[in-house]
Amino acid sequence: NAGVTQTPKFQVLKTGQSMTLQCAQDMNHEYMSWYRQDPGMGLRLIHYSVGAGITDQGEVPNGYNVSRSTTEDFPLRLLSAAPSQTSVYFCASSRSWGQGSGTEAFFGQGTRLTVV
Amino acid sequence: KNQVEQSPQSLIILEGKNCTLQCNYTVSPFSNLRWYKQDTGRGPVSLTIMTFSENTKSNGRYTATLDADTKQSSLHITASQLSDSASYICVVSGSMDSNYQLIWGAGTKLIIKP
């Protein structure tokens, strides 16, 4: 099993450009999520999905869109990149909804995004 | 406000020594607490998940403790190895507005020196 695969690993964008960060998992997990990690701060939830066709906003959703057309894929779209979106982005998946249930979350290797 | 605070921010110890990392939280209601290890340039990897009723949980040389009354947790690493160099992140899960949420600490950066 590959687990959670994110692409690309590194990306530089100019302000105003758009792009899609890809995330795929091969574990048939229902729950997928996107986080950003900034220096000195904990991971912050951007968007999440509890199953195909269902998405919802997390703590910091502005400037990002998601869709979940299949169980496997959960792409994150930056509509118009801003320097404040410079960060490391992680995709995660877990077997079921309800992180409170104690279900382990598996993370991708991350995408380091720089917006200039 | 729901928060998770970790200490110290960073720690340097010699290979073979033990160390303890601290986590204090104010998340309520509490569901479970997790410790993750994050190597540089990689995603977090789960070490332990502890529920309200668990006081101690071990995973090899890693032992996590939880005191739900004082809202404190610790991660003890025994006989450290160079591969233990990483950030260790405490994450608390709570139920807010009928949804479970994860509150992430900023992590403790651990450096093991030979």
JSON list of C-alpha atoms in Angstrom, two decimals:
[
{"chain": "A", "resi": 1, "resn": "ASN", "atom": "CA", "xyz": [0.00, 0.00, 0.00]},
{"chain": "A", "resi": 2, "resn": "ALA", "atom": "CA", "xyz": [1.20, 3.50, -0.84]},
{"chain": "A", "resi": 3, "resn": "GLY", "atom": "CA", "xyz": [-0.88, 5.08, 1.96]},
{"chain": "A", "resi": 4, "resn": "VAL", "atom": "CA", "xyz": [-1.49, 8.79, 1.39]},
{"chain": "A", "resi": 5, "resn": "THR", "atom": "CA", "xyz": [0.22, 10.30, -1.64]},
{"chain": "A", "resi": 6, "resn": "GLN", "atom": "CA", "xyz": [0.57, 14.03, -2.16]},
{"chain": "A", "resi": 7, "resn": "THR", "atom": "CA", "xyz": [1.81, 15.83, -5.24]},
{"chain": "A", "resi": 8, "resn": "PRO", "atom": "CA", "xyz": [3.71, 17.97, -5.89]},
{"chain": "A", "resi": 9, "resn": "LYS", "atom": "CA", "xyz": [6.26, 17.95, -3.07]},
{"chain": "A", "resi": 10, "resn": "PHE", "atom": "CA", "xyz": [7.42, 21.51, -3.77]},
{"chain": "A", "resi": 11, "resn": "GLN", "atom": "CA", "xyz": [5.76, 24.38, -5.61]},
{"chain": "A", "resi": 12, "resn": "VAL", "atom": "CA", "xyz": [6.46, 28.07, -6.18]},
{"chain": "A", "resi": 13, "resn": "LEU", "atom": "CA", "xyz": [3.58, 30.26, -7.32]},
{"chain": "A", "resi": 14, "resn": "LYS", "atom": "CA", "xyz": [3.25, 33.89, -8.19]},
{"chain": "A", "resi": 15, "resn": "THR", "atom": "CA", "xyz": [0.62, 35.97, -6.42]},
{"chain": "A", "resi": 16, "resn": "GLY", "atom": "CA", "xyz": [-2.72, 35.53, -8.15]},
{"chain": "A", "resi": 17, "resn": "GLN", "atom": "CA", "xyz": [-1.96, 32.19, -9.76]},
{"chain": "A", "resi": 18, "resn": "SER", "atom": "CA", "xyz": [-4.14, 29.19, -9.10]},
{"chain": "A", "resi": 19, "resn": "MET", "atom": "CA", "xyz": [-3.16, 25.59, -8.62]},
{"chain": "A", "resi": 20, "resn": "THR", "atom": "CA", "xyz": [-4.38, 22.25, -7.30]},
{"chain": "A", "resi": 21, "resn": "LEU", "atom": "CA", "xyz": [-2.62, 20.15, -4.69]},
{"chain": "A", "resi": 22, "resn": "GLN", "atom": "CA", "xyz": [-3.34, 16.49, -5.24]},
{"chain": "A", "resi": 23, "resn": "CYS", "atom": "CA", "xyz": [-4.03, 13.93, -2.53]},
{"chain": "A", "resi": 24, "resn": "ALA", "atom": "CA", "xyz": [-4.83, 10.26, -3.01]},
{"chain": "A", "resi": 25, "resn": "GLN", "atom": "CA", "xyz": [-5.19, 7.39, -0.56]},
{"chain": "A", "resi": 26, "resn": "ASP", "atom": "CA", "xyz": [-5.44, 3.67, -1.27]},
{"chain": "A", "resi": 27, "resn": "MET", "atom": "CA", "xyz": [-6.75, 2.51, 2.12]},
{"chain": "A", "resi": 28, "resn": "ASN", "atom": "CA", "xyz": [-10.46, 2.99, 1.34]},
{"chain": "A", "resi": 29, "resn": "HIS", "atom": "CA", "xyz": [-10.69, 5.56, 4.14]},
{"chain": "A", "resi": 30, "resn": "GLU", "atom": "CA", "xyz": [-13.90, 7.54, 4.51]},
{"chain": "A", "resi": 31, "resn": "TYR", "atom": "CA", "xyz": [-12.42, 10.58, 6.19]},
{"chain": "A", "resi": 32, "resn": "MET", "atom": "CA", "xyz": [-9.91, 12.88, 4.49]},
{"chain": "A", "resi": 33, "resn": "SER", "atom": "CA", "xyz": [-8.66, 16.30, 5.46]},
{"chain": "A", "resi": 34, "resn": "TRP", "atom": "CA", "xyz": [-6.25, 19.06, 4.55]},
{"chain": "A", "resi": 35, "resn": "TYR", "atom": "CA", "xyz": [-4.04, 20.92, 7.02]},
{"chain": "A", "resi": 36, "resn": "ARG", "atom": "CA", "xyz": [-1.52, 23.68, 6.79]},
{"chain": "A", "resi": 37, "resn": "GLN", "atom": "CA", "xyz": [1.54, 23.86, 9.03]},
{"chain": "A", "resi": 38, "resn": "ASP", "atom": "CA", "xyz": [3.23, 27.16, 9.74]},
{"chain": "A", "resi": 39, "resn": "PRO", "atom": "CA", "xyz": [6.36, 27.72, 11.85]},
{"chain": "A", "resi": 40, "resn": "GLY", "atom": "CA", "xyz": [5.70, 27.83, 15.60]},
{"chain": "A", "resi": 41, "resn": "MET", "atom": "CA", "xyz": [2.06, 26.85, 15.20]},
{"chain": "A", "resi": 42, "resn": "GLY", "atom": "CA", "xyz": [0.06, 23.66, 15.39]},
{"chain": "A", "resi": 43, "resn": "LEU", "atom": "CA", "xyz": [-1.50, 22.17, 12.29]},
{"chain": "A", "resi": 44, "resn": "ARG", "atom": "CA", "xyz": [-4.67, 23.98, 11.26]},
{"chain": "A", "resi": 45, "resn": "LEU", "atom": "CA", "xyz": [-7.56, 22.29, 9.51]},
{"chain": "A", "resi": 46, "resn": "ILE", "atom": "CA", "xyz": [-8.50, 23.80, 6.14]},
{"chain": "A", "resi": 47, "resn": "HIS", "atom": "CA", "xyz": [-11.22, 21.49, 4.80]},
{"chain": "A", "resi": 48, "resn": "TYR", "atom": "CA", "xyz": [-12.35, 17.96, 5.45]},
{"chain": "A", "resi": 49, "resn": "SER", "atom": "CA", "xyz": [-14.58, 15.29, 3.95]},
{"chain": "A", "resi": 50, "resn": "VAL", "atom": "CA", "xyz": [-16.48, 12.47, 5.65]},
{"chain": "A", "resi": 51, "resn": "GLY", "atom": "CA", "xyz": [-17.11, 10.62, 2.40]},
{"chain": "A", "resi": 52, "resn": "ALA", "atom": "CA", "xyz": [-17.43, 10.95, -1.35]},
{"chain": "A", "resi": 53, "resn": "GLY", "atom": "CA", "xyz": [-19.58, 13.95, -2.27]},
{"chain": "A", "resi": 54, "resn": "ILE", "atom": "CA", "xyz": [-19.42, 15.49, 1.23]},
{"chain": "A", "resi": 55, "resn": "THR", "atom": "CA", "xyz": [-17.05, 18.29, 2.22]},
{"chain": "A", "resi": 56, "resn": "ASP", "atom": "CA", "xyz": [-17.00, 20.89, 4.96]},
{"chain": "A", "resi": 57, "resn": "GLN", "atom": "CA", "xyz": [-14.91, 23.81, 6.15]},
{"chain": "A", "resi": 58, "resn": "GLY", "atom": "CA", "xyz": [-12.32, 23.63, 8.84]},
{"chain": "A", "resi": 59, "resn": "GLU", "atom": "CA", "xyz": [-10.64, 26.35, 10.86]},
{"chain": "A", "resi": 60, "resn": "VAL", "atom": "CA", "xyz": [-8.98, 28.27, 7.98]},
{"chain": "A", "resi": 61, "resn": "PRO", "atom": "CA", "xyz": [-10.94, 27.63, 4.75]},
{"chain": "A", "resi": 62, "resn": "ASN", "atom": "CA", "xyz": [-10.71, 31.06, 3.07]},
{"chain": "A", "resi": 63, "resn": "GLY", "atom": "CA", "xyz": [-8.92, 31.00, -0.27]},
{"chain": "A", "resi": 64, "resn": "TYR", "atom": "CA", "xyz": [-9.21, 27.24, -0.67]},
{"chain": "A", "resi": 65, "resn": "ASN", "atom": "CA", "xyz": [-11.70, 24.92, -2.35]},
{"chain": "A", "resi": 66, "resn": "VAL", "atom": "CA", "xyz": [-12.06, 21.16, -2.19]},
{"chain": "A", "resi": 67, "resn": "SER", "atom": "CA", "xyz": [-14.12, 18.45, -3.82]},
{"chain": "A", "resi": 68, "resn": "ARG", "atom": "CA", "xyz": [-14.48, 14.72, -3.18]},
{"chain": "A", "resi": 69, "resn": "SER", "atom": "CA", "xyz": [-15.79, 12.97, -6.27]},
{"chain": "A", "resi": 70, "resn": "THR", "atom": "CA", "xyz": [-14.26, 9.61, -5.30]},
{"chain": "A", "resi": 71, "resn": "THR", "atom": "CA", "xyz": [-13.29, 7.94, -2.05]},
{"chain": "A", "resi": 72, "resn": "GLU", "atom": "CA", "xyz": [-9.63, 7.92, -3.07]},
{"chain": "A", "resi": 73, "resn": "ASP", "atom": "CA", "xyz": [-9.01, 11.53, -4.12]},
{"chain": "A", "resi": 74, "resn": "PHE", "atom": "CA", "xyz": [-9.30, 14.82, -2.26]},
{"chain": "A", "resi": 75, "resn": "PRO", "atom": "CA", "xyz": [-7.70, 17.70, -4.20]},
{"chain": "A", "resi": 76, "resn": "LEU", "atom": "CA", "xyz": [-7.17, 21.14, -2.66]},
{"chain": "A", "resi": 77, "resn": "ARG", "atom": "CA", "xyz": [-7.49, 24.14, -4.95]},
{"chain": "A", "resi": 78, "resn": "LEU", "atom": "CA", "xyz": [-5.93, 27.53, -4.36]},
{"chain": "A", "resi": 79, "resn": "LEU", "atom": "CA", "xyz": [-8.07, 29.99, -6.29]},
{"chain": "A", "resi": 80, "resn": "SER", "atom": "CA", "xyz": [-5.80, 33.04, -6.31]},
{"chain": "A", "resi": 81, "resn": "ALA", "atom": "CA", "xyz": [-2.57, 32.46, -4.42]},
{"chain": "A", "resi": 82, "resn": "ALA", "atom": "CA", "xyz": [-1.45, 35.01, -1.83]},
{"chain": "A", "resi": 83, "resn": "PRO", "atom": "CA", "xyz": [1.84, 35.24, 0.09]},
{"chain": "A", "resi": 84, "resn": "SER", "atom": "CA", "xyz": [-0.10, 34.40, 3.28]},
{"chain": "A", "resi": 85, "resn": "GLN", "atom": "CA", "xyz": [-0.70, 30.95, 1.80]},
{"chain": "A", "resi": 86, "resn": "THR", "atom": "CA", "xyz": [3.00, 30.16, 1.89]},
{"chain": "A", "resi": 87, "resn": "SER", "atom": "CA", "xyz": [3.05, 27.07, 4.09]},
{"chain": "A", "resi": 88, "resn": "VAL", "atom": "CA", "xyz": [3.46, 23.32, 4.21]},
{"chain": "A", "resi": 89, "resn": "TYR", "atom": "CA", "xyz": [0.26, 21.49, 3.35]},
{"chain": "A", "resi": 90, "resn": "PHE", "atom": "CA", "xyz": [-0.60, 18.03, 4.62]},
{"chain": "A", "resi": 91, "resn": "CYS", "atom": "CA", "xyz": [-3.35, 15.70, 3.52]},
{"chain": "A", "resi": 92, "resn": "ALA", "atom": "CA", "xyz": [-4.57, 13.07, 5.97]},
{"chain": "A", "resi": 93, "resn": "SER", "atom": "CA", "xyz": [-7.00, 10.18, 5.93]},
{"chain": "A", "resi": 94, "resn": "SER", "atom": "CA", "xyz": [-8.56, 7.91, 8.51]},
{"chain": "A", "resi": 95, "resn": "ARG", "atom": "CA", "xyz": [-10.83, 4.91, 8.47]},
{"chain": "A", "resi": 96, "resn": "SER", "atom": "CA", "xyz": [-13.91, 6.65, 9.79]},
{"chain": "A", "resi": 97, "resn": "TRP", "atom": "CA", "xyz": [-15.37, 10.01, 10.69]},
{"chain": "A", "resi": 98, "resn": "GLY", "atom": "CA", "xyz": [-14.98, 11.11, 14.22]},
{"chain": "A", "resi": 99, "resn": "GLN", "atom": "CA", "xyz": [-11.36, 11.76, 15.03]},
{"chain": "A", "resi": 100, "resn": "GLY", "atom": "CA", "xyz": [-12.63, 11.60, 18.56]},
{"chain": "A", "resi": 101, "resn": "SER", "atom": "CA", "xyz": [-13.27, 7.91, 18.11]},
{"chain": "A", "resi": 102, "resn": "GLY", "atom": "CA", "xyz": [-9.54, 7.32, 18.33]},
{"chain": "A", "resi": 103, "resn": "THR", "atom": "CA", "xyz": [-9.15, 6.25, 14.73]},
{"chain": "A", "resi": 104, "resn": "GLU", "atom": "CA", "xyz": [-5.58, 6.71, 13.64]},
{"chain": "A", "resi": 105, "resn": "ALA", "atom": "CA", "xyz": [-4.92, 9.36, 10.98]},
{"chain": "A", "resi": 106, "resn": "PHE", "atom": "CA", "xyz": [-2.36, 8.76, 8.23]},
{"chain": "A", "resi": 107, "resn": "PHE", "atom": "CA", "xyz": [-0.57, 11.72, 6.69]},
{"chain": "A", "resi": 108, "resn": "GLY", "atom": "CA", "xyz": [1.01, 12.35, 3.34]},
{"chain": "A", "resi": 109, "resn": "GLN", "atom": "CA", "xyz": [4.55, 13.67, 3.03]},
{"chain": "A", "resi": 110, "resn": "GLY", "atom": "CA", "xyz": [3.42, 17.24, 2.55]},
{"chain": "A", "resi": 111, "resn": "THR", "atom": "CA", "xyz": [3.60, 19.93, -0.13]},
{"chain": "A", "resi": 112, "resn": "ARG", "atom": "CA", "xyz": [5.86, 22.90, 0.54]},
{"chain": "A", "resi": 113, "resn": "LEU", "atom": "CA", "xyz": [4.26, 25.89, -1.17]},
{"chain": "A", "resi": 114, "resn": "THR", "atom": "CA", "xyz": [5.86, 29.28, -1.61]},
{"chain": "A", "resi": 115, "resn": "VAL", "atom": "CA", "xyz": [3.89, 32.21, -2.99]},
{"chain": "A", "resi": 116, "resn": "VAL", "atom": "CA", "xyz": [5.99, 35.13, -4.19]},
{"chain": "B", "resi": 1, "resn": "LYS", "atom": "CA", "xyz": [-10.50, 28.78, 24.52]},
{"chain": "B", "resi": 2, "resn": "ASN", "atom": "CA", "xyz": [-9.43, 25.27, 23.53]},
{"chain": "B", "resi": 3, "resn": "GLN", "atom": "CA", "xyz": [-5.65, 25.11, 23.56]},
{"chain": "B", "resi": 4, "resn": "VAL", "atom": "CA", "xyz": [-2.80, 22.65, 23.66]},
{"chain": "B", "resi": 5, "resn": "GLU", "atom": "CA", "xyz": [0.53, 23.87, 24.99]},
{"chain": "B", "resi": 6, "resn": "GLN", "atom": "CA", "xyz": [3.75, 21.91, 24.83]},
{"chain": "B", "resi": 7, "resn": "SER", "atom": "CA", "xyz": [7.02, 22.33, 26.64]},
{"chain": "B", "resi": 8, "resn": "PRO", "atom": "CA", "xyz": [9.83, 22.69, 26.13]},
{"chain": "B", "resi": 9, "resn": "GLN", "atom": "CA", "xyz": [9.82, 24.21, 22.65]},
{"chain": "B", "resi": 10, "resn": "SER", "atom": "CA", "xyz": [13.10, 22.47, 21.91]},
{"chain": "B", "resi": 11, "resn": "LEU", "atom": "CA", "xyz": [15.38, 20.04, 23.67]},
{"chain": "B", "resi": 12, "resn": "ILE", "atom": "CA", "xyz": [18.87, 18.72, 23.01]},
{"chain": "B", "resi": 13, "resn": "ILE", "atom": "CA", "xyz": [20.05, 15.54, 24.73]},
{"chain": "B", "resi": 14, "resn": "LEU", "atom": "CA", "xyz": [22.85, 13.05, 24.28]},
{"chain": "B", "resi": 15, "resn": "GLU", "atom": "CA", "xyz": [22.24, 9.70, 22.66]},
{"chain": "B", "resi": 16, "resn": "GLY", "atom": "CA", "xyz": [21.31, 7.07, 25.22]},
{"chain": "B", "resi": 17, "resn": "LYS", "atom": "CA", "xyz": [19.76, 9.52, 27.67]},
{"chain": "B", "resi": 18, "resn": "ASN", "atom": "CA", "xyz": [16.08, 9.66, 28.65]},
{"chain": "B", "resi": 19, "resn": "CYS", "atom": "CA", "xyz": [13.80, 12.66, 28.26]},
{"chain": "B", "resi": 20, "resn": "THR", "atom": "CA", "xyz": [10.24, 13.73, 29.02]},
{"chain": "B", "resi": 21, "resn": "LEU", "atom": "CA", "xyz": [8.10, 16.06, 26.95]},
{"chain": "B", "resi": 22, "resn": "GLN", "atom": "CA", "xyz": [5.10, 17.84, 28.43]},
{"chain": "B", "resi": 23, "resn": "CYS", "atom": "CA", "xyz": [1.63, 18.67, 27.13]},
{"chain": "B", "resi": 24, "resn": "ASN", "atom": "CA", "xyz": [-1.03, 20.73, 28.90]},
{"chain": "B", "resi": 25, "resn": "TYR", "atom": "CA", "xyz": [-4.46, 21.20, 27.41]},
{"chain": "B", "resi": 26, "resn": "THR", "atom": "CA", "xyz": [-7.66, 23.09, 28.06]},
{"chain": "B", "resi": 27, "resn": "VAL", "atom": "CA", "xyz": [-9.84, 21.24, 25.55]},
{"chain": "B", "resi": 28, "resn": "SER", "atom": "CA", "xyz": [-13.27, 20.41, 26.87]},
{"chain": "B", "resi": 29, "resn": "PRO", "atom": "CA", "xyz": [-15.07, 18.11, 26.56]},
{"chain": "B", "resi": 30, "resn": "PHE", "atom": "CA", "xyz": [-12.16, 15.74, 26.14]},
{"chain": "B", "resi": 31, "resn": "SER", "atom": "CA", "xyz": [-12.28, 12.69, 23.91]},
{"chain": "B", "resi": 32, "resn": "ASN", "atom": "CA", "xyz": [-8.73, 11.45, 23.43]},
{"chain": "B", "resi": 33, "resn": "LEU", "atom": "CA", "xyz": [-5.10, 12.57, 23.31]},
{"chain": "B", "resi": 34, "resn": "ARG", "atom": "CA", "xyz": [-2.55, 11.62, 20.71]},
{"chain": "B", "resi": 35, "resn": "TRP", "atom": "CA", "xyz": [1.18, 11.95, 20.37]},
{"chain": "B", "resi": 36, "resn": "TYR", "atom": "CA", "xyz": [2.66, 12.21, 16.89]},
{"chain": "B", "resi": 37, "resn": "LYS", "atom": "CA", "xyz": [6.26, 12.09, 15.73]},
{"chain": "B", "resi": 38, "resn": "GLN", "atom": "CA", "xyz": [7.17, 14.28, 12.77]},
{"chain": "B", "resi": 39, "resn": "ASP", "atom": "CA", "xyz": [10.52, 13.84, 11.07]},
{"chain": "B", "resi": 40, "resn": "THR", "atom": "CA", "xyz": [11.89, 16.83, 9.18]},
{"chain": "B", "resi": 41, "resn": "GLY", "atom": "CA", "xyz": [10.21, 17.12, 5.78]},
{"chain": "B", "resi": 42, "resn": "ARG", "atom": "CA", "xyz": [7.70, 14.36, 6.50]},
{"chain": "B", "resi": 43, "resn": "GLY", "atom": "CA", "xyz": [4.12, 14.09, 7.67]},
{"chain": "B", "resi": 44, "resn": "PRO", "atom": "CA", "xyz": [3.23, 13.30, 11.30]},
{"chain": "B", "resi": 45, "resn": "VAL", "atom": "CA", "xyz": [3.14, 9.64, 12.33]},
{"chain": "B", "resi": 46, "resn": "SER", "atom": "CA", "xyz": [0.99, 8.46, 15.23]},
{"chain": "B", "resi": 47, "resn": "LEU", "atom": "CA", "xyz": [2.80, 7.13, 18.33]},
{"chain": "B", "resi": 48, "resn": "THR", "atom": "CA", "xyz": [-0.08, 6.66, 20.77]},
{"chain": "B", "resi": 49, "resn": "ILE", "atom": "CA", "xyz": [-3.75, 7.42, 21.23]},
{"chain": "B", "resi": 50, "resn": "MET", "atom": "CA", "xyz": [-5.07, 7.63, 24.81]},
{"chain": "B", "resi": 51, "resn": "THR", "atom": "CA", "xyz": [-8.66, 7.85, 25.93]},
{"chain": "B", "resi": 52, "resn": "PHE", "atom": "CA", "xyz": [-10.01, 9.33, 29.14]},
{"chain": "B", "resi": 53, "resn": "SER", "atom": "CA", "xyz": [-9.69, 6.08, 31.08]},
{"chain": "B", "resi": 54, "resn": "GLU", "atom": "CA", "xyz": [-6.07, 5.32, 30.12]},
{"chain": "B", "resi": 55, "resn": "ASN", "atom": "CA", "xyz": [-3.28, 6.58, 32.37]},
{"chain": "B", "resi": 56, "resn": "THR", "atom": "CA", "xyz": [-0.28, 5.05, 30.63]},
{"chain": "B", "resi": 57, "resn": "LYS", "atom": "CA", "xyz": [0.40, 3.67, 27.19]},
{"chain": "B", "resi": 58, "resn": "SER", "atom": "CA", "xyz": [3.67, 2.40, 25.75]},
{"chain": "B", "resi": 59, "resn": "ASN", "atom": "CA", "xyz": [4.97, 1.99, 22.23]},
{"chain": "B", "resi": 60, "resn": "GLY", "atom": "CA", "xyz": [8.47, 0.54, 22.38]},
{"chain": "B", "resi": 61, "resn": "ARG", "atom": "CA", "xyz": [10.75, 3.11, 24.00]},
{"chain": "B", "resi": 62, "resn": "TYR", "atom": "CA", "xyz": [7.96, 5.68, 24.06]},
{"chain": "B", "resi": 63, "resn": "THR", "atom": "CA", "xyz": [5.66, 5.88, 27.09]},
{"chain": "B", "resi": 64, "resn": "ALA", "atom": "CA", "xyz": [2.79, 8.35, 27.26]},
{"chain": "B", "resi": 65, "resn": "THR", "atom": "CA", "xyz": [0.97, 9.27, 30.44]},
{"chain": "B", "resi": 66, "resn": "LEU", "atom": "CA", "xyz": [-2.31, 11.07, 30.85]},
{"chain": "B", "resi": 67, "resn": "ASP", "atom": "CA", "xyz": [-3.83, 12.80, 33.85]},
{"chain": "B", "resi": 68, "resn": "ALA", "atom": "CA", "xyz": [-7.31, 13.84, 32.75]},
{"chain": "B", "resi": 69, "resn": "ASP", "atom": "CA", "xyz": [-7.97, 15.56, 36.07]},
{"chain": "B", "resi": 70, "resn": "THR", "atom": "CA", "xyz": [-5.10, 18.01, 35.73]},
{"chain": "B", "resi": 71, "resn": "LYS", "atom": "CA", "xyz": [-5.31, 17.95, 31.89]},
{"chain": "B", "resi": 72, "resn": "GLN", "atom": "CA", "xyz": [-1.68, 17.03, 31.49]},
{"chain": "B", "resi": 73, "resn": "SER", "atom": "CA", "xyz": [0.14, 14.46, 29.42]},
{"chain": "B", "resi": 74, "resn": "SER", "atom": "CA", "xyz": [3.77, 13.54, 29.06]},
{"chain": "B", "resi": 75, "resn": "LEU", "atom": "CA", "xyz": [5.79, 11.54, 26.56]},
{"chain": "B", "resi": 76, "resn": "HIS", "atom": "CA", "xyz": [8.82, 9.77, 28.00]},
{"chain": "B", "resi": 77, "resn": "ILE", "atom": "CA", "xyz": [11.54, 8.52, 25.67]},
{"chain": "B", "resi": 78, "resn": "THR", "atom": "CA", "xyz": [13.89, 5.92, 27.07]},
{"chain": "B", "resi": 79, "resn": "ALA", "atom": "CA", "xyz": [17.46, 5.28, 25.89]},
{"chain": "B", "resi": 80, "resn": "SER", "atom": "CA", "xyz": [17.24, 7.84, 23.09]},
{"chain": "B", "resi": 81, "resn": "GLN", "atom": "CA", "xyz": [18.59, 7.07, 19.64]},
{"chain": "B", "resi": 82, "resn": "LEU", "atom": "CA", "xyz": [19.70, 9.39, 16.85]},
{"chain": "B", "resi": 83, "resn": "SER", "atom": "CA", "xyz": [16.54, 8.43, 14.94]},
{"chain": "B", "resi": 84, "resn": "ASP", "atom": "CA", "xyz": [14.44, 9.96, 17.72]},
{"chain": "B", "resi": 85, "resn": "SER", "atom": "CA", "xyz": [15.46, 13.41, 16.48]},
{"chain": "B", "resi": 86, "resn": "ALA", "atom": "CA", "xyz": [12.14, 14.88, 15.35]},
{"chain": "B", "resi": 87, "resn": "SER", "atom": "CA", "xyz": [9.27, 17.10, 16.43]},
{"chain": "B", "resi": 88, "resn": "TYR", "atom": "CA", "xyz": [6.80, 15.54, 18.83]},
{"chain": "B", "resi": 89, "resn": "ILE", "atom": "CA", "xyz": [3.29, 16.88, 18.65]},
{"chain": "B", "resi": 90, "resn": "CYS", "atom": "CA", "xyz": [0.51, 16.54, 21.20]},
{"chain": "B", "resi": 91, "resn": "VAL", "atom": "CA", "xyz": [-3.02, 16.56, 19.77]},
{"chain": "B", "resi": 92, "resn": "VAL", "atom": "CA", "xyz": [-6.23, 16.61, 21.78]},
{"chain": "B", "resi": 93, "resn": "SER", "atom": "CA", "xyz": [-9.57, 15.58, 20.37]},
{"chain": "B", "resi": 94, "resn": "GLY", "atom": "CA", "xyz": [-12.71, 17.15, 21.71]},
{"chain": "B", "resi": 95, "resn": "SER", "atom": "CA", "xyz": [-16.34, 17.31, 20.78]},
{"chain": "B", "resi": 96, "resn": "MET", "atom": "CA", "xyz": [-17.48, 20.78, 19.92]},
{"chain": "B", "resi": 97, "resn": "ASP", "atom": "CA", "xyz": [-20.72, 21.75, 18.21]},
{"chain": "B", "resi": 98, "resn": "SER", "atom": "CA", "xyz": [-21.51, 18.08, 17.68]},
{"chain": "B", "resi": 99, "resn": "ASN", "atom": "CA", "xyz": [-18.31, 17.63, 15.70]},
{"chain": "B", "resi": 100, "resn": "TYR", "atom": "CA", "xyz": [-15.06, 16.15, 16.75]},
{"chain": "B", "resi": 101, "resn": "GLN", "atom": "CA", "xyz": [-12.14, 18.50, 16.38]},
{"chain": "B", "resi": 102, "resn": "LEU", "atom": "CA", "xyz": [-8.43, 18.04, 16.75]},
{"chain": "B", "resi": 103, "resn": "ILE", "atom": "CA", "xyz": [-6.53, 20.74, 18.60]},
{"chain": "B", "resi": 104, "resn": "TRP", "atom": "CA", "xyz": [-2.84, 20.58, 17.70]},
{"chain": "B", "resi": 105, "resn": "GLY", "atom": "CA", "xyz": [0.07, 21.68, 19.84]},
{"chain": "B", "resi": 106, "resn": "ALA", "atom": "CA", "xyz": [2.99, 23.48, 18.23]},
{"chain": "B", "resi": 107, "resn": "GLY", "atom": "CA", "xyz": [5.33, 20.58, 19.04]},
{"chain": "B", "resi": 108, "resn": "THR", "atom": "CA", "xyz": [8.61, 20.02, 20.84]},
{"chain": "B", "resi": 109, "resn": "LYS", "atom": "CA", "xyz": [11.68, 19.80, 18.63]},
{"chain": "B", "resi": 110, "resn": "LEU", "atom": "CA", "xyz": [13.97, 17.09, 19.98]},
{"chain": "B", "resi": 111, "resn": "ILE", "atom": "CA", "xyz": [17.59, 16.81, 18.87]},
{"chain": "B", "resi": 112, "resn": "ILE", "atom": "CA", "xyz": [19.64, 13.79, 19.84]},
{"chain": "B", "resi": 113, "resn": "LYS", "atom": "CA", "xyz": [23.41, 14.34, 19.72]},
{"chain": "B", "resi": 114, "resn": "PRO", "atom": "CA", "xyz": [25.93, 11.49, 19.46]}
]
